[in-house]
XYZ file of C-alpha atoms in Angstrom:
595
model
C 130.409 154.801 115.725
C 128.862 153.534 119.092
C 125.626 155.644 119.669
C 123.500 156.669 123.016
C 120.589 158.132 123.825
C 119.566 159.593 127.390
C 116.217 158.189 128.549
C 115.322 161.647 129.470
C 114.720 162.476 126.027
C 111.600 159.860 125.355
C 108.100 159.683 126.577
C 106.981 156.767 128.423
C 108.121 154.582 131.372
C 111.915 152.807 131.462
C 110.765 149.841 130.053
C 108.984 151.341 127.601
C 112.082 153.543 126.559
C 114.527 150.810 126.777
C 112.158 148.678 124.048
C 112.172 151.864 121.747
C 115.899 152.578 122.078
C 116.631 149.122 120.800
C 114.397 148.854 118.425
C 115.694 152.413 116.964
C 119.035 151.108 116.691
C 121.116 152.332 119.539
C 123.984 150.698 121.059
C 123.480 152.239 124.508
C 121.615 154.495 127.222
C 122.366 156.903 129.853
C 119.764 155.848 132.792
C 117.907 159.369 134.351
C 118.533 158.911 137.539
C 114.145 159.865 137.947
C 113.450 157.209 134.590
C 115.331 154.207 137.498
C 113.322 156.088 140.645
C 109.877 156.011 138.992
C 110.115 152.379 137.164
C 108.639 149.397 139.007
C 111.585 147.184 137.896
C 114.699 146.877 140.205
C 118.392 148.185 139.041
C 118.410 144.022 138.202
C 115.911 143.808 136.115
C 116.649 146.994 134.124
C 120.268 145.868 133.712
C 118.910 142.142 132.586
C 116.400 143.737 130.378
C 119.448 145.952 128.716
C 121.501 142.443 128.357
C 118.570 141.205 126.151
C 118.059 143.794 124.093
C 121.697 144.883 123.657
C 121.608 147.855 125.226
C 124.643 148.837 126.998
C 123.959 151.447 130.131
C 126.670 153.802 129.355
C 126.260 156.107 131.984
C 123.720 156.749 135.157
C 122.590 160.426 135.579
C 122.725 163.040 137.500
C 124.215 163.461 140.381
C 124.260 167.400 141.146
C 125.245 170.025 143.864
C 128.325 168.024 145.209
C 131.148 170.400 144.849
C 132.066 173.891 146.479
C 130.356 173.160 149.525
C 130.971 173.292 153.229
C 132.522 169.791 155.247
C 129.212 169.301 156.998
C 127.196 169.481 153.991
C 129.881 167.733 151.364
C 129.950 164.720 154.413
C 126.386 164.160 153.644
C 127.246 164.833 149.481
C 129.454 161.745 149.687
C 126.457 159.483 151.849
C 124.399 160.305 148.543
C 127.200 159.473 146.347
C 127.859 156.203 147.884
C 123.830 155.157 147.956
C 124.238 155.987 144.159
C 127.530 154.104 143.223
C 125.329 151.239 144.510
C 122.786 151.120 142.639
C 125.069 151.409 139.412
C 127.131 148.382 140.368
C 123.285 146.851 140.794
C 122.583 148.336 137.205
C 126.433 147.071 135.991
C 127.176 150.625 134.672
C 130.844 152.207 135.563
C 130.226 155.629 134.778
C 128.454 158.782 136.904
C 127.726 161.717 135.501
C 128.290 164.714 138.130
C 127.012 168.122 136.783
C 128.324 171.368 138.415
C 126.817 172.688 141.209
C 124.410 175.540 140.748
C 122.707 175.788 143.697
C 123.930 179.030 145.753
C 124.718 177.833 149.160
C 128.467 177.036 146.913
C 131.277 178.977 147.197
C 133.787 179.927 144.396
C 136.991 178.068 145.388
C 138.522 175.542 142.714
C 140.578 174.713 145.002
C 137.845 173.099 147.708
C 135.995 172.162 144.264
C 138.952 170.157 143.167
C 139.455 168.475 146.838
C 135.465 167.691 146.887
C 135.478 166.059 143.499
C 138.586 163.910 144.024
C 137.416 162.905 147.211
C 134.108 161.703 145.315
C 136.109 159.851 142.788
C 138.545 158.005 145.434
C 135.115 156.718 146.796
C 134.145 155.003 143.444
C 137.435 154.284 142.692
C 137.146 150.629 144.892
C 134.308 149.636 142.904
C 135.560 150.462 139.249
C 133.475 153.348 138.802
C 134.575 156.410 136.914
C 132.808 160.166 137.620
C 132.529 162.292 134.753
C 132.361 166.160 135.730
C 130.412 168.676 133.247
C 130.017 172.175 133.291
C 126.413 173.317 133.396
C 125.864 176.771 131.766
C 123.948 177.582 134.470
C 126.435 176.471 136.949
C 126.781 178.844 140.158
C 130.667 179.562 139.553
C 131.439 176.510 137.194
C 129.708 176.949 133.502
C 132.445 176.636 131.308
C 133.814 173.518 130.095
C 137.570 174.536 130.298
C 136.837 175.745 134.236
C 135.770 172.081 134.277
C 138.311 170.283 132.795
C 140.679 172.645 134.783
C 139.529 170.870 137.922
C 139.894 167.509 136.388
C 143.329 168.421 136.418
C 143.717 169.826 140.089
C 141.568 166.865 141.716
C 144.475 164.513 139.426
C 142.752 160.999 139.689
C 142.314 158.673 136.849
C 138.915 157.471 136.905
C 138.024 161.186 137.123
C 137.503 162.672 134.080
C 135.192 165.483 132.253
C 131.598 165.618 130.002
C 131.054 167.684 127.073
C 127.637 168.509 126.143
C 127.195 170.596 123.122
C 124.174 172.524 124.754
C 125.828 174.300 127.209
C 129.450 174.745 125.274
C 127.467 176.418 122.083
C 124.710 178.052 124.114
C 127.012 180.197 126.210
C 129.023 181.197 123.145
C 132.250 179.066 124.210
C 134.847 178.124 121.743
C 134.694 174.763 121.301
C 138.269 175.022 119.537
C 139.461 174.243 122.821
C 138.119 170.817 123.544
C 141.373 169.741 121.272
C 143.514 170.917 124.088
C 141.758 168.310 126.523
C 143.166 164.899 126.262
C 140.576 162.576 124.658
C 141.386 159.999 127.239
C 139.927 161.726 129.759
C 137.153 162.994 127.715
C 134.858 160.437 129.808
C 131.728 161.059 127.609
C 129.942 163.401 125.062
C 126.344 164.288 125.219
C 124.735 166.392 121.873
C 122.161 168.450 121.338
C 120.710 170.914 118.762
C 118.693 174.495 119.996
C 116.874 176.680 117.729
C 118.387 180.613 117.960
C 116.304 182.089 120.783
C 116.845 184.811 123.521
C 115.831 183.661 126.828
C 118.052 182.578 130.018
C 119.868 179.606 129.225
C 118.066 177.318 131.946
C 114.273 177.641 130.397
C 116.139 177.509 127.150
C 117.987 174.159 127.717
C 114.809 172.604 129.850
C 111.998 173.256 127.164
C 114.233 173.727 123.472
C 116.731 171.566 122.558
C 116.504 169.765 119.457
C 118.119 166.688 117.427
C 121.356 167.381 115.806
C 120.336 168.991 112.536
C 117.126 170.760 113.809
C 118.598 174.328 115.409
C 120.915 176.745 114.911
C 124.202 175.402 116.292
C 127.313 174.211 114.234
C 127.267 170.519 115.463
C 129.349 169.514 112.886
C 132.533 171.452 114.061
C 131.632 170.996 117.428
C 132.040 167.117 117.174
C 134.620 167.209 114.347
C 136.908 169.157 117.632
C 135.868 166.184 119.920
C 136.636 163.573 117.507
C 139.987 165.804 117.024
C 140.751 165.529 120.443
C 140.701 161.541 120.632
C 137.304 160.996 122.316
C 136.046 157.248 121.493
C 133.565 157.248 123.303
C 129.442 156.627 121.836
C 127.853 159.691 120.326
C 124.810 160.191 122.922
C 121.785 162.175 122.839
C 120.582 164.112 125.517
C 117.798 166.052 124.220
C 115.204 167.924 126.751
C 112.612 168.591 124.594
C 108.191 169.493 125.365
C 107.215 167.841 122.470
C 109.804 164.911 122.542
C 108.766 163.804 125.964
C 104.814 163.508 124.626
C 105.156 162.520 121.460
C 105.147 158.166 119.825
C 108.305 156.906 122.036
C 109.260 154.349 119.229
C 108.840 156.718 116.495
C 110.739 159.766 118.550
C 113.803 157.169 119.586
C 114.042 156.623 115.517
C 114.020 159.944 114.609
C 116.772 160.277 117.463
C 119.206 157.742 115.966
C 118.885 159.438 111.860
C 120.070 162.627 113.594
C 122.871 161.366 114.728
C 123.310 159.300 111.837
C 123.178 162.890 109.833
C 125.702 164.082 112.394
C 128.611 161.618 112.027
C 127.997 161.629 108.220
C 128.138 165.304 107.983
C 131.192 165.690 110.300
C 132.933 163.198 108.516
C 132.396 164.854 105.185
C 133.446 168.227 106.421
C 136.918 166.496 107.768
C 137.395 165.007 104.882
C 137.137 161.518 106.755
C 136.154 158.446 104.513
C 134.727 156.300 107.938
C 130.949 156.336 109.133
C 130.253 157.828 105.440
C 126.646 157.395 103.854
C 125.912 157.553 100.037
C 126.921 160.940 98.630
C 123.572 162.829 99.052
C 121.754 163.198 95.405
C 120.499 166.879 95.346
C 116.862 166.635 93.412
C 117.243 167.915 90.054
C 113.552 168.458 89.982
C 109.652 167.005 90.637
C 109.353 164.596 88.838
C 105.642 164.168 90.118
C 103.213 164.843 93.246
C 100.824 162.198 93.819
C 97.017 163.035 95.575
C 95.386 159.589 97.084
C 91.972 159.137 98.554
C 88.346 159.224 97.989
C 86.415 161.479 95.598
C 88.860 162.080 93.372
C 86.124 163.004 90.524
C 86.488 166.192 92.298
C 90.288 166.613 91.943
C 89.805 165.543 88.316
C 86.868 168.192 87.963
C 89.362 171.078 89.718
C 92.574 170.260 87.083
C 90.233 170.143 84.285
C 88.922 173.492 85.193
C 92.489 174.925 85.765
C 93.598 173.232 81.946
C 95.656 170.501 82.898
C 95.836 167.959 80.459
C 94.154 164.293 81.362
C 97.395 161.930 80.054
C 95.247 158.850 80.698
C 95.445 155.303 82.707
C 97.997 153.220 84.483
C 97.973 150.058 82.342
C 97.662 148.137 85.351
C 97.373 150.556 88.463
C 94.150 152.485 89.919
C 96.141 155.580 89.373
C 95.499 158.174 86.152
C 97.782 161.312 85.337
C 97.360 164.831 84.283
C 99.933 167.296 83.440
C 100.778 170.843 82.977
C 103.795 170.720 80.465
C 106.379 169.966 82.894
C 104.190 169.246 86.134
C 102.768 166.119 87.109
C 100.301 165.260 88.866
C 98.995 161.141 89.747
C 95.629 160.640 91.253
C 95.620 157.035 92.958
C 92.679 155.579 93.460
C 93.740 152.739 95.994
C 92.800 154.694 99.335
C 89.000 155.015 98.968
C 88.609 155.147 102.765
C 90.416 158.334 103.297
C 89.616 161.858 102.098
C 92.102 162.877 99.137
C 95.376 164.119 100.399
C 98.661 165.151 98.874
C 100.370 161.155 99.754
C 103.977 161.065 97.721
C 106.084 163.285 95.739
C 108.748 162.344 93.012
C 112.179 163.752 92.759
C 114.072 162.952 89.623
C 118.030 162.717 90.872
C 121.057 161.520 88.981
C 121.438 157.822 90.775
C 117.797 156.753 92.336
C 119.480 153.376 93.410
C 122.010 155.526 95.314
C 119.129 158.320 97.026
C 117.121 155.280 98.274
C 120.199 153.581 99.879
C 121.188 156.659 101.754
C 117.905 157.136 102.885
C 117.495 153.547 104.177
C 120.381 154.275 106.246
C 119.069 157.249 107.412
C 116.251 154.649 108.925
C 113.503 155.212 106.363
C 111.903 152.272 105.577
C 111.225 151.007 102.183
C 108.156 150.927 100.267
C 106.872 148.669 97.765
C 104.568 148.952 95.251
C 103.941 146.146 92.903
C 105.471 146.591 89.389
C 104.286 144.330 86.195
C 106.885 143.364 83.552
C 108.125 146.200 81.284
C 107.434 149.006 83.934
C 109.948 151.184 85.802
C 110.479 150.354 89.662
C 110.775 153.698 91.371
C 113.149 153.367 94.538
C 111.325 154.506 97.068
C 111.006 155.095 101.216
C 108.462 156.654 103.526
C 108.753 159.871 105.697
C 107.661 159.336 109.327
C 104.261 160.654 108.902
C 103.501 158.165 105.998
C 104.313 160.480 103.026
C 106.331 158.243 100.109
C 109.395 159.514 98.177
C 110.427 158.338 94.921
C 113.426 158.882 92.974
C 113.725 159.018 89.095
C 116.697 159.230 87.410
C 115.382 158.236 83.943
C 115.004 160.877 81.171
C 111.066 161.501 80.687
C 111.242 159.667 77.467
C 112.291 156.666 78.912
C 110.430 156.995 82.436
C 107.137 155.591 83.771
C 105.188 158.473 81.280
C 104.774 155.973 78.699
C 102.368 153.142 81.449
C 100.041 155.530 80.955
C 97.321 155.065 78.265
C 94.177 157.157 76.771
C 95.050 160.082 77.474
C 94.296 163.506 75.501
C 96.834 163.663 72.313
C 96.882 167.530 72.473
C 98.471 169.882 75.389
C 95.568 171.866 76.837
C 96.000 175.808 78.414
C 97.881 175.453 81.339
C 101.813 174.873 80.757
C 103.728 175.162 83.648
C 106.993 173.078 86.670
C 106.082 172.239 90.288
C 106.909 175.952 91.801
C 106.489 174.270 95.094
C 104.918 171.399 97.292
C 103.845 172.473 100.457
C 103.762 170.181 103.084
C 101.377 171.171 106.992
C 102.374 169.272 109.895
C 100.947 168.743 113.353
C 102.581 170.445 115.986
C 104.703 167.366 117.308
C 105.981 166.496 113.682
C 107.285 169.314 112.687
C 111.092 169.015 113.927
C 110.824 165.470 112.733
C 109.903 166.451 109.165
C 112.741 169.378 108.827
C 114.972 166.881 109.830
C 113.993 164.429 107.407
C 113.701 167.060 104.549
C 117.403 167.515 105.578
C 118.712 164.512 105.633
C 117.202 162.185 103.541
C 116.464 164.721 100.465
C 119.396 166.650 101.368
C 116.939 169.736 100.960
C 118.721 173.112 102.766
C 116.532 175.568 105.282
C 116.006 178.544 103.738
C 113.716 181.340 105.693
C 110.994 180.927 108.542
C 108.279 182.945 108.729
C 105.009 183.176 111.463
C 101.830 183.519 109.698
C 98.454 184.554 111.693
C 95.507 182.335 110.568
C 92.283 181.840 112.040
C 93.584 179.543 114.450
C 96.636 180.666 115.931
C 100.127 181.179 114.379
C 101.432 179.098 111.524
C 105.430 178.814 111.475
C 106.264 178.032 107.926
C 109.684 176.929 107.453
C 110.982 176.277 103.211
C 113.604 173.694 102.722
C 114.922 173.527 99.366
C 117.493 172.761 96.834
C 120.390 175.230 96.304
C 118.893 176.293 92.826
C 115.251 176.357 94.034
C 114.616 173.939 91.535
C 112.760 172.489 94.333
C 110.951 173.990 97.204
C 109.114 172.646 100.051
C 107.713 175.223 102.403
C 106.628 173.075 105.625
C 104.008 174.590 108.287
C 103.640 174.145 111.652
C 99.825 173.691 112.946
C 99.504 175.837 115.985
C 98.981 173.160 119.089
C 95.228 172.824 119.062
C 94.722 173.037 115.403
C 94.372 169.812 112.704
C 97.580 169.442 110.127
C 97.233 172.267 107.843
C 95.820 171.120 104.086
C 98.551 170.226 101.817
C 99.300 171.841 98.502
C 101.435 171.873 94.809
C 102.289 175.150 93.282
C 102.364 175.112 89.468
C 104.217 177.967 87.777
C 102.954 179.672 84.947
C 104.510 182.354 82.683
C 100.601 184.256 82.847
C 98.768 183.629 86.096
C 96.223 186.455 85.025
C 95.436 184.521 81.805
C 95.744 181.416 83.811
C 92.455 182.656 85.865
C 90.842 183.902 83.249
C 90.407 180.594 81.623
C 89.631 178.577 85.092
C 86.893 181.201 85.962
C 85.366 180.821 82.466
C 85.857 176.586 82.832
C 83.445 177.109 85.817
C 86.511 177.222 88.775
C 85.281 178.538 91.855
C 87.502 181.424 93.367
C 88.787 181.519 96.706
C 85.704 184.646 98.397
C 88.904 187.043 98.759
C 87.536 190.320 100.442
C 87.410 193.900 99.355
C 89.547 194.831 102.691
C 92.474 192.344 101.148
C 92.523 194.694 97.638
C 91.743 198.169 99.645
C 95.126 197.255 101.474
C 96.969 196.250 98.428
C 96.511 199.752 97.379
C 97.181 201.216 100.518
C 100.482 199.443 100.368
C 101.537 200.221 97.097
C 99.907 203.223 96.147
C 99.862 204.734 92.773
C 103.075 201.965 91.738
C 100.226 199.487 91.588
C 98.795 200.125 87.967
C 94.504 200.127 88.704
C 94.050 198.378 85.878
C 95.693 195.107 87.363
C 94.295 195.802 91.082
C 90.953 195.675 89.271
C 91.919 192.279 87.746
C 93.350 190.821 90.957
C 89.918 192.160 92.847
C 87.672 190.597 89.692
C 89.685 187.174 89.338
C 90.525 187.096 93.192
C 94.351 187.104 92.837
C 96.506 187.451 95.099
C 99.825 189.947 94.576
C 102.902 190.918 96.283
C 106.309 192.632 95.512
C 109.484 192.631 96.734
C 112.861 194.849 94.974
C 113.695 191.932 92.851
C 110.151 191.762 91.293
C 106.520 190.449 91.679
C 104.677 187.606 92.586
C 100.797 186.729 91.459
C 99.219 183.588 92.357
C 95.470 182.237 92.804
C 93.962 178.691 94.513
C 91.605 176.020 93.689
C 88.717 175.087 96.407
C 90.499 172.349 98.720
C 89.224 168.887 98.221
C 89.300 166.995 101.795
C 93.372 167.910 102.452
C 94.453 169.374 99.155
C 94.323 172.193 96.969
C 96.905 173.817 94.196
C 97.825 176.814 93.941
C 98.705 178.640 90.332
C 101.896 181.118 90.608
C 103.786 183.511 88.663
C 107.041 184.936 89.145
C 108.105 188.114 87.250
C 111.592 189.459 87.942
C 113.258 187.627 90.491
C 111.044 187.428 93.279
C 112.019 184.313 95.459
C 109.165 184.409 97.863
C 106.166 182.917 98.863
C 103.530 185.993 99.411
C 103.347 185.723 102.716
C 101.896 189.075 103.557
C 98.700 187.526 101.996
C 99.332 184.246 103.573
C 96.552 185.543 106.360
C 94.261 186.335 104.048
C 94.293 183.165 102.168
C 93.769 180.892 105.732
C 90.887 183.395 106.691
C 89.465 182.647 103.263
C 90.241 178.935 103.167
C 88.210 178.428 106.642
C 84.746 177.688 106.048
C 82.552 180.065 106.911
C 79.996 179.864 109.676
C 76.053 179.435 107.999
């Protein structure tokens, strides 16, 4: 699998993206035609600069509005097309991208189309350049990509040939079954791209929205798996135009680039049944094993989970870390970041083959982490997300696991008995396709519902990845764009959340200041289905409540220390959800109040 990224999809100057590309682990670029205009460096120097870092330019883009147009104006079409073909041969590319013309001074006549692009390609032809013609969806009379190949046909020349970009094949609703009717030789190139499902006109749509394969809506997987069908052997490229993408880190963006398409040919090939570009089988997590809170002042993490009746299991025998438990759930305070304020840092997954989770997700471009082990204790495989967060795999039963390095602990269970529910994860605004993607790929988590949340400070999009069996759940949320990373947070299920508060309010916990208003509309809601006696206890305790057809759902939250808090649930029936109607409530509560 060759793999390309257009330079349009990175922040930064040429150079800059060049350095990033090949550092991410791309094979080639497609060269913006405004990345070469704006850069300092001459076509020379870029194309030396490629030679060193072993980048080759696959294609230079765009060239637009040059068929379906008048003599006079197509005469001056083909001056601009042979300034262009110069500067590739400068560059030492052979291949221009020509996107259909959507301005409207363009008449609808394939067969002047056809004459005007064959006309273009005799012009390269000399100089060993091929012209690749794509259908824009927003092309005046030319948006579909079997109107384009059809004119590939009628303009018959061999170094003319077509483009398929998934954006706008899936984004107008096309068929992409037809791409195996198109002869993969003359399938010159193949540009992909990811949207989320929206309803707006398809130019804004494709200019501000596209995403990494694996972060919308469309079905990439078939789409490529009908390419690949067709004989295309050309690289896999990227072109992504993307807000956030063009702001954000250009080294770290241009990585997260190359897993998605990493994801993309490994998911393809799995769906065909192919046994090339195949990663490790993914290991779906079989549960948490543990959740891990690093920082400063932990005294006051320890003071919070021995006020909810978590039980203190003791020491490392030769780490800064301690561990307390709530019969199944886990929790590790580290002690080895004093200089930042505590914060939710790793999370353990216990799979059937940790050796074989790790390797998949160092192929997936996470990088490794290390954390010294003595003699006689168990090495965790591990890797980091992009924002820093570790992920370790366990696939030892508990009685053989890492439990037993820790020593001094309490011998007897205390109160609160309880599994991770849920570990939920708040992003800044430019990480959050980044960390879906990863929660994807690398943990092989699934998406399972969005939902927009007012807070204080603007919306919060929450979006829950998790297992099939929601065995584990990891709701991640989106910080509006002026707003910090929202605080961090593990769920612990409980069979009596009522009981559960009881005991923290009488171990001195301090309740979330829940107001009358939130309880007045609980009742409002529900009306006389809502037994008085428990509103009263929700009000006193300062519960929260919600209830769906399949059942209820009753949960309560600790103070947050510095970037974390935890949250104690119960589920009765089958309720699946989160409670986000109160999900408001809880950020209005959570914000400190003014003095």
């Amino acid at each position: 699998m060759r793999t390309s990224i257009a330079t349009v999809c990175l922040s930064g100057g040429l150079v800059e993206k060049l350095h990033a590309c090949a550092e991410a682990g791309f094979d080639g670029v497609e060269i913006m035609d405004a990345d070469l205009i704006a850069a300092h460096e001459s076509p020379e120097e870029i194309r030396a600069l490629c030679d060193r870092l072993g980048l080759r330019i696959e294609m230079f883009q765009p060239f637009r509005d040059l068929e379906g147009v008048d003599d006079v104006t197509f005469a001056d079409n083909l001056r601009r097309a042979e300034a262009k073909l110069e500067v590739m041969e400068r560059l030492g590319t052979d291949l221009l991208l020509v996107c259909s013309n959507a301005g409207t001074a363009t008449v609808g006549d394939d067969a002047v189309a056809a004459r005007q692009l064959a006309a273009l390609a005799d012009l390269a032809a000399p100089r060993g350049i091929r012209i690749a013609y794509e259908a824009l969806a927003w092309g005046r009379y030319v948006s579909d990509y079997r109107h384009a190949w059809r004119l590939v046909q009628l303009a018959d020349r061999p170094n003319l040939g077509t483009c398929l970009d998934s954006f706008h094949i899936l984004s107008r609703g096309h068929d992409p079954a037809g791409i195996e009717e198109i002869d993969g030789d003359r399938i010159f190139f193949l540009q992909l791209a990811d949207a989320p499902a929206l309803r707006m006109d398809v130019l804004s749509w494709s200019r501000h929205h596209r995403l990494f394969p694996g972060e919308g809506a469309f079905d990439l997987t078939g789409f490529l798996g009908h390419v690949l069908r067709a004989g295309y052997g050309g690289p896999l490229s990227l072109e992504v135009f993307n807000d956030t993408f063009r702001q954000t880190d250009v080294v770290r963006t241009a990585a997260h680039a190359r897993r998605s398409l990493t994801w993309l040919a490994d998911r393809t090939a799995a769906r065909a049944g192919w046994t090339a570009d195949r990663l490790e089988e993914p290991q779906p997590a079989r549960g948490v094993d543990f959740v891990e809170i690093a920082g400063a002042r932990l005294d006051e993490v320890d003071r919070v989970l021995d006020q909810l009746g978590f039980t203190f299991r003791g020491r490392h025998r030769s780490k800064p870390v301690r561990l307390w438990s709530a019969g199944e759930a886990r929790l590790i305070l580290n002690e080895q970041r004093q200089e930042e304020a505590p914060a939710l840092t790793a999370i353990g997954l216990t799979v059937d083959d940790a050796a074989a989770a790790a390797s998949r997700a160092r192929a997936l471009g996470a990088p490794s982490v290390f954390r010294r082990t003595y003699s006689g204790e168990q090495e965790l495989p591990a890797v980091a997300a992009p924002d820093g967060t570790e992920v370790y795999w366990n696939d030892r039963p508990d009685d053989r696991s890492w439990i037993g390095e820790f020593v001094g602990g309490e011998e007897v269970a205390r109160s609160l008995d309880g599994v991770v529910d849920h570990i939920n994860l708040g992003y800044r605004w430019q990480d959050f396709d980044e960390a879906v993607l990863f929660a994807s790929s690398v943990l092989s988590l699934t998406t399972e519902s969005t939902e927009d949340v007012p807070g204080p400070v603007g919306l919060l999009r929450s979006q829950v990845m998790r297992t099939a069996d929601g065995v584990v759940r990891v709701p991640i949320n989106l910080a509006p764009a002026a707003a910090p990373a929202p605080a961090r947070h593990v769920a612990i299920r409980c069979d009596d959340a009522l009981a559960a508060a009881r005991r923290a309010r009488a171990a001195g916990l301090e309740s979330l200041a829940v107001p009358d208003n939130y309880y007045d509309d609980l009742r409002a809601r529900f009306g006389s289905s809502l037994d008085p006696a428990l509103l009263d206890e929700l009000r006193e305790l300062g519960l929260f409540y919600d209830r769906d057809p399949s059942g209820e759902f009753l949960h309560f939250y600790s103070p947050i220390v510095g970037g974390v808090f935890v949250e104690i649930v119960e589920r009765r029936g089958a309720y699946d959800g989160y409670g986000a109607a109160s999900a408001p409530v809880r950020l209005a509560a959570q914000r400190p109040r003014p003095a």
